[in-house]
CSV table of C-alpha atoms in Angstrom, one decimal:
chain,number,residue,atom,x,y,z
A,1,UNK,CA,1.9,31.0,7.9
A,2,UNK,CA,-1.2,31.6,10.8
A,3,UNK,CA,-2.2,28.4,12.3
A,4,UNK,CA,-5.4,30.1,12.7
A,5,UNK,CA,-6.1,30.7,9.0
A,6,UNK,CA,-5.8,26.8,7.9
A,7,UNK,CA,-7.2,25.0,10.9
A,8,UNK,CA,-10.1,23.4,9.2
A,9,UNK,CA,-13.6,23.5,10.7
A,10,UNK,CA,-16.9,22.0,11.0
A,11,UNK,CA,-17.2,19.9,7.7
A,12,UNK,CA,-13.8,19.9,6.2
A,13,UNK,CA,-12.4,16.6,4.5
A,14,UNK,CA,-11.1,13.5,6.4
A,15,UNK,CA,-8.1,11.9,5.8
A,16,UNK,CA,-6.8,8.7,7.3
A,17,UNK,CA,-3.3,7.1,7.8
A,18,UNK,CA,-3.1,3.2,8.2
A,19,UNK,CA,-0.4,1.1,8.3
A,20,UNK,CA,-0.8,-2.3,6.6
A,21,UNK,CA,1.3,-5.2,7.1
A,22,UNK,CA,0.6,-6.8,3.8
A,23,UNK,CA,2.7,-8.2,1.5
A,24,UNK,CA,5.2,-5.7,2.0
A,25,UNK,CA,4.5,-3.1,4.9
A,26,UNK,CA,3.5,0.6,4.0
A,27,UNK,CA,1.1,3.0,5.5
A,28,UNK,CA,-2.3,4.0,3.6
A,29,UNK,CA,-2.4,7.7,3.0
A,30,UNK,CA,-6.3,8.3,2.3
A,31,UNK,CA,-7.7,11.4,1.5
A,32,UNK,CA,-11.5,12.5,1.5
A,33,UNK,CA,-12.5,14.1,-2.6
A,34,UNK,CA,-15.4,14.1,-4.1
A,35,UNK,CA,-17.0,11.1,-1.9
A,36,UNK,CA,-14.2,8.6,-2.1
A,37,UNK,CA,-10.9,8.0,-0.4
A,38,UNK,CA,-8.3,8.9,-2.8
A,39,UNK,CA,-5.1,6.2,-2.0
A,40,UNK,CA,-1.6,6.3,-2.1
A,41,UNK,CA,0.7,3.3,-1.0
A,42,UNK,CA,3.5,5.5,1.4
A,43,UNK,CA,6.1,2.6,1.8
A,44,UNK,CA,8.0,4.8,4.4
A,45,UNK,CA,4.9,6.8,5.8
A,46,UNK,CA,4.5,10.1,6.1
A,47,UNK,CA,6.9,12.3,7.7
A,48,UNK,CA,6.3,15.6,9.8
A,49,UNK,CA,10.4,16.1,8.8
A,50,UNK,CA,10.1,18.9,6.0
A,51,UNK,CA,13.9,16.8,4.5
A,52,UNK,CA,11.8,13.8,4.3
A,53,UNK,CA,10.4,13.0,0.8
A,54,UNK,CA,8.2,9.9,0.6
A,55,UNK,CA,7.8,8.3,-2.1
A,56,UNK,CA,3.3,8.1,-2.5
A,57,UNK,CA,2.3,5.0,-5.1
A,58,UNK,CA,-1.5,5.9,-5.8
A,59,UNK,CA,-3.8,3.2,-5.1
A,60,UNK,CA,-7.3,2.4,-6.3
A,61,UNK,CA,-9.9,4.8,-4.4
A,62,UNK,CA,-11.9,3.2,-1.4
A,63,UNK,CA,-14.9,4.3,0.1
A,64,UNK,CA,-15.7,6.7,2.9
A,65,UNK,CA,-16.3,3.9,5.4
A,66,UNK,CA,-13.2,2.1,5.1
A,67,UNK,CA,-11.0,5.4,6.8
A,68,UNK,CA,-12.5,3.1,9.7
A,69,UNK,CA,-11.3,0.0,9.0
A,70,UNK,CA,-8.7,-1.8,11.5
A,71,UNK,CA,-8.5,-5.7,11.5
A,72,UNK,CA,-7.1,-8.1,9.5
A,73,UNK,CA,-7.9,-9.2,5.9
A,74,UNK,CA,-7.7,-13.3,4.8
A,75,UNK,CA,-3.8,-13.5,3.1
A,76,UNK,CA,-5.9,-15.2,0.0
A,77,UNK,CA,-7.8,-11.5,-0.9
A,78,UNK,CA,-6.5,-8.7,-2.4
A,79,UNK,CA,-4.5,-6.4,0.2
A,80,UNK,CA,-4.3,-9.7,2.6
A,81,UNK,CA,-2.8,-8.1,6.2
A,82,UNK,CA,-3.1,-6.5,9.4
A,83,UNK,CA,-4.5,-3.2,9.4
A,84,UNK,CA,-4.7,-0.2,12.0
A,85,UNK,CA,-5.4,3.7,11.7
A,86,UNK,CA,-2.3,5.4,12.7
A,87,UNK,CA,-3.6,8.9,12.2
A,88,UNK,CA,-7.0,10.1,11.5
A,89,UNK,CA,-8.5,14.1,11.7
A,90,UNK,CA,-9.7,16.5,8.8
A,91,UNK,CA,-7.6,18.5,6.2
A,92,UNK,CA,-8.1,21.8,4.3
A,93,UNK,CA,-7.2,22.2,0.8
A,94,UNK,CA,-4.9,25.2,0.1
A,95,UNK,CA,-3.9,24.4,-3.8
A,96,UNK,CA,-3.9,27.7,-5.8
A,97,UNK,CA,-2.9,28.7,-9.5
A,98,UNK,CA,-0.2,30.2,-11.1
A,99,UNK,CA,-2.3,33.7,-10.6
A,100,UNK,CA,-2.8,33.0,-6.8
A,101,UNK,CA,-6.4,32.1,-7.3
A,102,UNK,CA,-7.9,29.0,-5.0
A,103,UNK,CA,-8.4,25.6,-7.2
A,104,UNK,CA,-10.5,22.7,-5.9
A,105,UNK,CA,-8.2,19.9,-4.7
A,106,UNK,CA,-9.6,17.5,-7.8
A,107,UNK,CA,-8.2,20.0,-10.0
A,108,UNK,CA,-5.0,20.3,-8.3
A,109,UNK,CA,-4.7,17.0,-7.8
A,110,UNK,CA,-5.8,16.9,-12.0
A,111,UNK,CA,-2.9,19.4,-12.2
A,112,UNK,CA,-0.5,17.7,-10.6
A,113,UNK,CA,0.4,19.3,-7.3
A,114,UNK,CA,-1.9,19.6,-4.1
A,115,UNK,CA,-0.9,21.4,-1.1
A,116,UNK,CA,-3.3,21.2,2.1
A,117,UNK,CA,-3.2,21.3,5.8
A,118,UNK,CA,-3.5,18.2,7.9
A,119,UNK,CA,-4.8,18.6,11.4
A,120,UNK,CA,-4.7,14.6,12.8
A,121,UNK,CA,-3.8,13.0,16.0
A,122,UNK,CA,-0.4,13.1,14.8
A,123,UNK,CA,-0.1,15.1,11.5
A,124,UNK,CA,-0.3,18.7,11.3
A,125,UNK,CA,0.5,21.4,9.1
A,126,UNK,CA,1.2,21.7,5.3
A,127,UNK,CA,1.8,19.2,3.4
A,128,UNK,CA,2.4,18.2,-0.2
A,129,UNK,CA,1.9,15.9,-3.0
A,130,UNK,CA,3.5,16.2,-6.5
A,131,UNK,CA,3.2,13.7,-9.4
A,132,UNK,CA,6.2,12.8,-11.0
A,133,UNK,CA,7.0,10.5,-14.2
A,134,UNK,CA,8.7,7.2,-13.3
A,135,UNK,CA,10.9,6.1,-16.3
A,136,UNK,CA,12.0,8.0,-19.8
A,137,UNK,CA,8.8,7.4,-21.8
A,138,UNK,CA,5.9,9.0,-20.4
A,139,UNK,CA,3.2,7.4,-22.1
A,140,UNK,CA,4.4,4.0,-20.8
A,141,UNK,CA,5.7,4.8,-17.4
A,142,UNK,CA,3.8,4.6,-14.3
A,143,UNK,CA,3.0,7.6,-12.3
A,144,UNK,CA,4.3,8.3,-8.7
A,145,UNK,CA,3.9,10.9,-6.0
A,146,UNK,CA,5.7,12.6,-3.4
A,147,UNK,CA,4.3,13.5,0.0
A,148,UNK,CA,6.4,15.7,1.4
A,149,UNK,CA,6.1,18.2,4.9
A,150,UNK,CA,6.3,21.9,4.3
A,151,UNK,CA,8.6,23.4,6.8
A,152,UNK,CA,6.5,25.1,8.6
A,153,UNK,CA,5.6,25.8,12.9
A,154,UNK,CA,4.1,21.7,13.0
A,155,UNK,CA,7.4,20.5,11.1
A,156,UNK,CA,9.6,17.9,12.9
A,157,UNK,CA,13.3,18.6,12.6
A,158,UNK,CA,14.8,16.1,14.8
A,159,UNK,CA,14.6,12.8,15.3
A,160,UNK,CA,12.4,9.8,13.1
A,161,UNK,CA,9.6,11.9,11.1
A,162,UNK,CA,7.9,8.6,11.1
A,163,UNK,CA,7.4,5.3,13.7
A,164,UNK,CA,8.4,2.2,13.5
A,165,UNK,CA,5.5,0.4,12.3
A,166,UNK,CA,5.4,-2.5,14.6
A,167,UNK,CA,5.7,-0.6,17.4
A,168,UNK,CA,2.5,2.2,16.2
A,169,UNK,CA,-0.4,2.6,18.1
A,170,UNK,CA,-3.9,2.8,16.6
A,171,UNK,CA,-5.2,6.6,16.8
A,172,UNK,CA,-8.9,4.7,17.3
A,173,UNK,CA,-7.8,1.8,19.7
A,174,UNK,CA,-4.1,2.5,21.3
A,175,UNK,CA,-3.6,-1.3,19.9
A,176,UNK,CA,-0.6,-2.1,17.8
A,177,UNK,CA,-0.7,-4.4,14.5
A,178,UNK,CA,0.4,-7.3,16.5
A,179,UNK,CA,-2.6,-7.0,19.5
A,180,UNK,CA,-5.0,-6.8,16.3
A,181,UNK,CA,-3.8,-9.9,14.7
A,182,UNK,CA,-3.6,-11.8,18.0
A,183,UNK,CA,-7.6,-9.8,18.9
A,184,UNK,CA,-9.2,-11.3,15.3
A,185,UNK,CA,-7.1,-14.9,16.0
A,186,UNK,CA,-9.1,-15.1,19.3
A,187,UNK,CA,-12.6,-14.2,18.2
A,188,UNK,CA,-12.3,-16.4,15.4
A,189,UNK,CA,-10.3,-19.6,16.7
């Protein structure tokens, strides 16, 4: 595939990566639809390593603003932790149907399976998310995703396709989780 034909431009979609060191560490995989960050829990993170499949959780949507948000949240609220944005940039959707023809990310997402382009600090190229039953009964299982990396010129083929979380750098700041923490214990000690 061209590079040039799916780098998006001027007002294309955000997404954000964060990694949260909450109750169990994950990263936040957050993409821009319709007005709202659309969530999935990525216990592993995403992967530029096309062999990688990550298992994606969907989480409640958030708004725009809070692609933003690095600092820590009180253990006593929901999602208690340190956050920081690992990854940050724009994406362009790239779903089509069975015919060929484009479909708007909602629907594909709707559908099932969305394909797009990420061009982040860190992420790049074609990626994927499929839904996928968990359990024998649908009706009564919950739903999960994949995110996987298409192999494609951006794809990662040796070595870790994601960091070690504690040692991740903010895209924003360049501070890890722990300088965060130790920042918000300052201002408000």
């Amino acid at each position: 595939m061209n590079t040039d034909d799916v780098r998006p431009t001027g007002d294309a979609p955000r997404f954000v990566v964060q990694i949260h060191d909450a109750r169990r560490m994950h990263f936040d995989f957050r993409l821009e639809v319709d007005g709202v960050l659309k969530s999935w829990a990525v216990p592993r993170g995403p992967s530029g390593n096309p062999r990688d499949k990550r298992l994606a959780v969907p989480t409640q949507d958030h708004p725009l603003e809070y692609g933003e948000f690095e600092g820590v949240i009180p253990q006593n609220e929901q999602g208690g932790g340190t956050i920081i944005v690992w990854d940050q940039g724009t994406y362009r959707p790239l779903s089509h149907d069975e015919q060929g023809t484009p479909v708007s990310f909602e629907e594909a997402l709707e559908r099932g399976h969305a394909t797009f382009w990420l061009d982040g600090d860190r992420l790049h190229g074609e990626y994927a998310l499929t839904r996928f039953q968990v359990g024998e009964m649908p009706e009564s299982s919950p739903v999960a995703w994949l995110l996987i990396k298409a192999n494609d010129n951006e794809a990662v083929h040796d070595g870790p396709g994601t960091p070690d979380p504690y040692d991740a750098r903010s895209a924003r700041t360049g501070r890890t989780l722990h300088q965060v923490e130790a920042a918000e214990r300052e201002h408000s000690g």
